[in-house]
Short mmCIF file of C-alpha atoms in Angstrom, two decimals:
data_model
loop_
_atom_site.label_atom_id
_atom_site.label_comp_id
_atom_site.label_asym_id
_atom_site.label_seq_id
_atom_site.Cartn_x
_atom_site.Cartn_y
_atom_site.Cartn_z
CA LEU A 1 27.16 22.08 -1.91
CA SER A 2 30.48 22.54 -3.00
CA GLU A 3 31.99 21.11 -5.90
CA ASP A 4 34.53 19.03 -3.71
CA ASP A 5 30.76 17.13 -2.21
CA LEU A 6 29.94 16.34 -5.48
CA SER A 7 32.64 14.63 -5.63
CA SER A 8 32.79 12.93 -2.65
CA PRO A 9 33.84 9.59 -2.58
CA ASP A 10 32.03 8.71 0.80
CA ARG A 11 29.00 8.93 -1.66
CA PRO A 12 28.36 6.70 -4.83
CA TRP A 13 25.25 7.94 -4.93
CA LEU A 14 25.33 11.77 -5.90
CA ASP A 15 25.56 12.60 -9.28
CA GLU A 16 27.22 15.75 -10.05
CA ALA A 17 24.82 15.70 -13.97
CA VAL A 18 22.01 13.91 -11.86
CA VAL A 19 21.77 18.09 -9.80
CA ARG A 20 21.94 20.19 -12.04
CA ARG A 21 19.51 18.17 -13.93
CA LEU A 22 16.72 19.44 -10.52
CA GLU A 23 18.36 22.96 -10.86
CA PRO A 24 14.63 24.38 -12.70
CA MET A 25 12.78 22.54 -9.43
CA LEU A 26 14.61 25.16 -7.33
CA GLU A 27 14.27 27.90 -9.54
CA LEU A 28 10.20 26.95 -9.51
CA LEU A 29 10.13 25.74 -5.36
CA ALA A 30 12.36 29.41 -4.58
CA SER A 31 9.55 32.45 -6.90
CA ASP A 32 6.65 29.47 -6.15
CA PRO A 33 3.76 32.50 -4.09
CA ALA A 34 2.63 28.96 -2.31
CA SER A 35 5.57 28.59 0.13
CA LEU A 36 5.52 25.21 -0.32
CA SER A 37 9.20 24.62 1.87
CA SER A 38 10.73 26.95 4.83
CA VAL A 39 13.51 26.11 2.54
CA THR A 40 13.05 28.39 -0.68
CA ASP A 41 16.54 29.04 -0.72
CA PRO A 42 18.10 27.56 -4.04
CA ALA A 43 22.00 26.71 -2.40
CA ARG A 44 20.58 25.62 1.11
CA ALA A 45 18.07 23.73 -0.99
CA ARG A 46 20.46 22.06 -3.42
CA ASP A 47 21.42 20.02 0.07
CA ILE A 48 18.08 19.75 2.28
CA HIS A 49 15.75 18.57 -0.50
CA VAL A 50 18.28 16.83 -3.55
CA VAL A 51 20.98 15.46 -2.04
CA ASP A 52 18.91 14.80 1.03
CA SER A 53 16.35 12.69 -1.03
CA LEU A 54 19.11 11.37 -2.86
CA SER A 55 20.70 9.87 -0.18
CA GLY A 56 18.13 6.98 -0.35
CA LEU A 57 19.54 5.70 -3.41
CA VAL A 58 22.50 4.31 -0.67
CA LEU A 59 19.91 1.27 -1.25
CA PRO A 60 19.49 -1.53 -3.09
CA GLU A 61 15.89 -2.07 -2.82
CA LEU A 62 15.41 1.97 -3.78
CA LYS A 63 18.18 1.97 -6.47
CA ASP A 64 17.24 -1.48 -7.88
CA ALA A 65 13.20 -1.03 -7.76
CA GLY A 66 11.26 -0.55 -11.02
CA MET A 67 8.03 0.75 -10.07
CA ILE A 68 8.30 3.16 -7.39
CA GLY A 69 5.17 5.63 -5.62
CA ASP A 70 5.91 8.38 -3.31
CA ILE A 71 3.15 9.33 -0.50
CA GLY A 72 3.32 12.78 0.97
CA SER A 73 4.30 13.94 -1.53
CA GLY A 74 4.73 17.45 -0.55
CA ALA A 75 6.19 19.52 -3.44
CA GLY A 76 8.22 16.72 -5.21
CA PHE A 77 10.99 15.62 -2.58
CA PRO A 78 12.13 12.93 -2.84
CA GLY A 79 9.64 11.87 -5.55
CA VAL A 80 11.13 14.05 -8.46
CA PRO A 81 15.14 13.95 -7.48
CA LEU A 82 14.58 9.75 -7.39
CA ALA A 83 12.64 9.83 -11.09
CA ALA A 84 16.15 12.01 -11.93
CA ALA A 85 18.16 10.07 -11.11
CA LEU A 86 16.37 6.39 -11.92
CA PRO A 87 15.37 7.10 -15.96
CA GLU A 88 14.42 3.85 -15.95
CA SER A 89 12.67 3.43 -12.58
CA LYS A 90 9.14 5.22 -12.77
CA VAL A 91 7.84 7.34 -9.85
CA GLU A 92 5.41 8.03 -8.69
CA MET A 93 3.53 11.18 -5.96
CA ILE A 94 1.00 11.14 -4.45
CA GLU A 95 0.05 13.82 -2.60
CA SER A 96 -3.76 14.92 -1.22
CA VAL A 97 -3.93 18.62 -1.98
CA SER A 98 -3.42 19.44 -5.09
CA ARG A 99 -1.68 22.60 -5.13
CA LYS A 100 1.50 20.45 -4.48
CA THR A 101 0.14 17.93 -7.64
CA ALA A 102 -0.01 21.17 -9.58
CA PHE A 103 4.13 22.39 -8.79
CA ILE A 104 5.49 18.71 -9.52
CA ASP A 105 4.24 18.49 -12.60
CA ARG A 106 5.55 22.46 -12.91
CA ALA A 107 8.58 20.38 -12.04
CA ILE A 108 8.09 17.87 -14.00
CA GLU A 109 7.83 19.88 -16.94
CA ALA A 110 10.75 22.22 -16.19
CA THR A 111 13.33 19.17 -15.03
CA GLY A 112 12.30 17.09 -18.66
CA LEU A 113 11.21 14.49 -16.87
CA THR A 114 9.46 11.33 -18.26
CA ASN A 115 9.29 9.07 -16.20
CA ALA A 116 8.18 11.09 -13.39
CA SER A 117 4.27 12.12 -12.56
CA THR A 118 1.94 13.03 -10.26
CA VAL A 119 -1.43 11.26 -8.17
CA THR A 120 -3.65 14.00 -6.44
CA ALA A 121 -5.37 11.99 -4.16
CA ARG A 122 -4.82 10.48 -0.88
CA SER A 123 -2.58 7.28 -0.85
CA GLU A 124 -5.95 5.58 1.45
CA GLU A 125 -7.92 5.76 -1.94
CA TRP A 126 -5.26 5.60 -4.72
CA ALA A 127 -4.72 1.79 -2.07
CA ALA A 128 -8.48 1.35 -3.18
CA GLY A 129 -8.15 1.12 -6.34
CA GLU A 130 -5.64 1.54 -9.09
CA GLY A 131 -2.94 1.69 -6.05
CA ARG A 132 -4.00 -1.24 -4.49
CA GLU A 133 -0.18 -4.61 -4.67
CA ARG A 134 1.06 -1.50 -7.32
CA TYR A 135 5.15 -0.78 -5.80
CA ASP A 136 8.29 -2.41 -5.72
CA VAL A 137 9.55 0.61 -2.87
CA ILE A 138 7.32 3.22 -1.62
CA THR A 139 8.38 6.25 -0.04
CA ALA A 140 7.88 8.90 2.69
CA ARG A 141 10.15 11.72 3.55
CA ALA A 142 8.86 13.71 6.55
CA VAL A 143 5.70 12.17 6.76
CA ALA A 144 4.31 10.95 9.47
CA ASP A 145 5.07 8.15 12.03
CA LEU A 146 6.85 4.63 11.71
CA SER A 147 3.31 2.30 11.96
CA VAL A 148 1.24 4.95 10.26
CA LEU A 149 2.93 5.23 7.60
CA ALA A 150 3.22 1.61 6.99
CA GLU A 151 -0.31 0.87 7.97
CA LEU A 152 -0.50 3.26 4.90
CA ALA A 153 2.11 1.28 2.40
CA SER A 154 1.38 -2.19 2.85
CA PRO A 155 -2.20 -2.00 1.13
CA LEU A 156 0.31 -0.29 -2.13
CA LEU A 157 3.58 -2.75 -1.99
CA ARG A 158 3.57 -5.71 -4.08
CA ASP A 159 4.61 -9.04 -1.54
CA GLY A 160 8.67 -8.59 -0.91
CA GLY A 161 8.24 -4.58 -2.18
CA SER A 162 10.02 -2.09 1.01
CA LEU A 163 8.32 0.76 2.25
CA ILE A 164 11.47 3.01 3.32
CA ALA A 165 10.86 6.20 4.98
CA TYR A 166 13.18 9.11 5.70
CA LYS A 167 14.41 10.14 9.01
CA GLY A 168 16.43 12.64 11.22
CA GLU A 169 16.54 10.50 14.52
CA ARG A 170 16.52 7.00 15.70
CA GLU A 171 12.06 6.92 16.46
CA THR A 172 12.73 3.71 19.18
CA ASP A 173 9.49 4.15 20.24
CA SER A 174 7.48 4.21 16.87
CA GLU A 175 9.58 1.43 16.32
CA ALA A 176 8.59 -0.57 19.61
CA HIS A 177 5.43 -0.23 18.65
CA LEU A 178 5.88 -1.31 14.99
CA ALA A 179 6.89 -4.33 16.02
CA ASP A 180 3.88 -4.31 17.98
CA ILE A 181 1.83 -3.61 14.95
CA GLU A 182 4.14 -6.13 12.38
CA ALA A 183 1.32 -9.10 11.90
CA LYS A 184 -1.83 -6.10 11.30
CA VAL A 185 -0.49 -4.33 8.65
CA ALA A 186 2.08 -7.25 7.31
CA MET A 187 4.90 -5.21 7.35
CA LYS A 188 7.73 -5.53 9.39
CA LEU A 189 11.05 -3.56 10.06
CA GLU A 190 14.24 -4.71 8.04
CA GLU A 191 17.37 -2.20 8.67
CA VAL A 192 17.80 1.19 9.37
CA GLN A 193 20.58 2.72 7.58
CA THR A 194 22.45 5.57 9.40
CA VAL A 195 23.44 8.61 6.47
CA ARG A 196 24.97 11.77 6.51
CA PRO A 197 24.42 13.09 2.98
CA PHE A 198 26.39 16.26 2.94
CA ARG A 199 29.15 17.72 5.12
CA ALA A 200 27.18 20.25 7.51
CA SER A 201 24.00 17.60 7.81
CA ARG A 202 23.14 15.77 10.87
CA ASP A 203 23.17 11.99 10.82
CA ARG A 204 19.32 10.61 9.23
CA HIS A 205 18.53 7.53 9.14
CA LEU A 206 16.23 5.44 6.90
CA TYR A 207 14.45 3.22 7.46
CA VAL A 208 14.02 -0.26 5.92
CA ILE A 209 10.12 -1.89 6.44
CA ARG A 210 9.37 -4.93 4.13
CA LYS A 211 5.93 -6.35 3.78
CA SER A 212 5.95 -9.68 5.36
CA GLY A 213 2.62 -11.25 3.37
CA LYS A 214 -0.54 -10.67 1.75
CA THR A 215 -2.35 -7.56 2.36
CA PRO A 216 -4.26 -7.45 5.01
CA SER A 217 -8.49 -7.74 3.79
CA ALA A 218 -8.63 -4.97 6.70
CA LEU A 219 -6.07 -2.30 4.33
CA PRO A 220 -6.91 0.20 3.41
CA ARG A 221 -8.57 1.10 6.16
CA ARG A 222 -10.77 4.98 5.62
CA PRO A 223 -8.61 8.35 4.99
CA GLY A 224 -7.08 9.20 8.60
CA MET A 225 -8.26 5.75 10.65
CA ALA A 226 -4.09 5.09 10.65
CA ARG A 227 -3.82 8.46 12.84
CA ASN A 228 -5.08 5.42 16.02
CA PHE A 229 -0.50 4.40 15.03
CA GLY A 230 -2.21 0.95 14.36
CA GLY A 231 -5.00 1.01 16.52
CA GLY A 232 -8.74 -1.04 16.02
CA ILE A 233 -7.13 -3.09 12.96
CA SER A 234 -8.19 -6.23 13.06
CA ALA A 235 -5.95 -8.86 13.21
CA ALA A 236 -4.67 -10.25 9.77
CA ARG A 237 -6.90 -12.62 7.10
CA THR A 238 -4.03 -14.34 4.39
#
């Protein structure tokens, strides 16, 4: 990431101070023996992980959210960068693999963030308890099919909240399937925003999927059931 990129007027969401604050996280990623990412070189990871994560701030739904849940956080992207950029928001990263949440905890400590934390659990398990209808926004970056994400996010979101899914290419087949199960998961595709996080990147797409009603009583289903792409969910009861 060049100095020109950091000061680029076409990326008003990109704050140099935030990017610099996250350098200790990139150093941890480069030295971590668990290889949580295939991209560990700090210079490349700065673009591919940090700047890409921050590109979601082009969306007011994310920028203005008070309570954010990040599902399938992996090495902590986009959750940790978002916490750094949004000090007035609280960001909880939901990840079922304990070695990954342990890494995220180290990154949170290294960057000095006080508004970020981890939850070591499947999102379905968390949604069945303390996490139910807890969040204004759920984020997910390179995690799953849109319909799967919509089902997982619905019970975690407050009424009117949004799922923001970070994607590469547009997923037209998945968009169509999401429309088919909209009533079953109470989630409606509202917007697809095209972004180019850094100069060398291809266009990426941010999906905004709004919670359109009360949480269906059938949700959350058992862990892993959402991989059926919405199949077997009874009609929503409101």
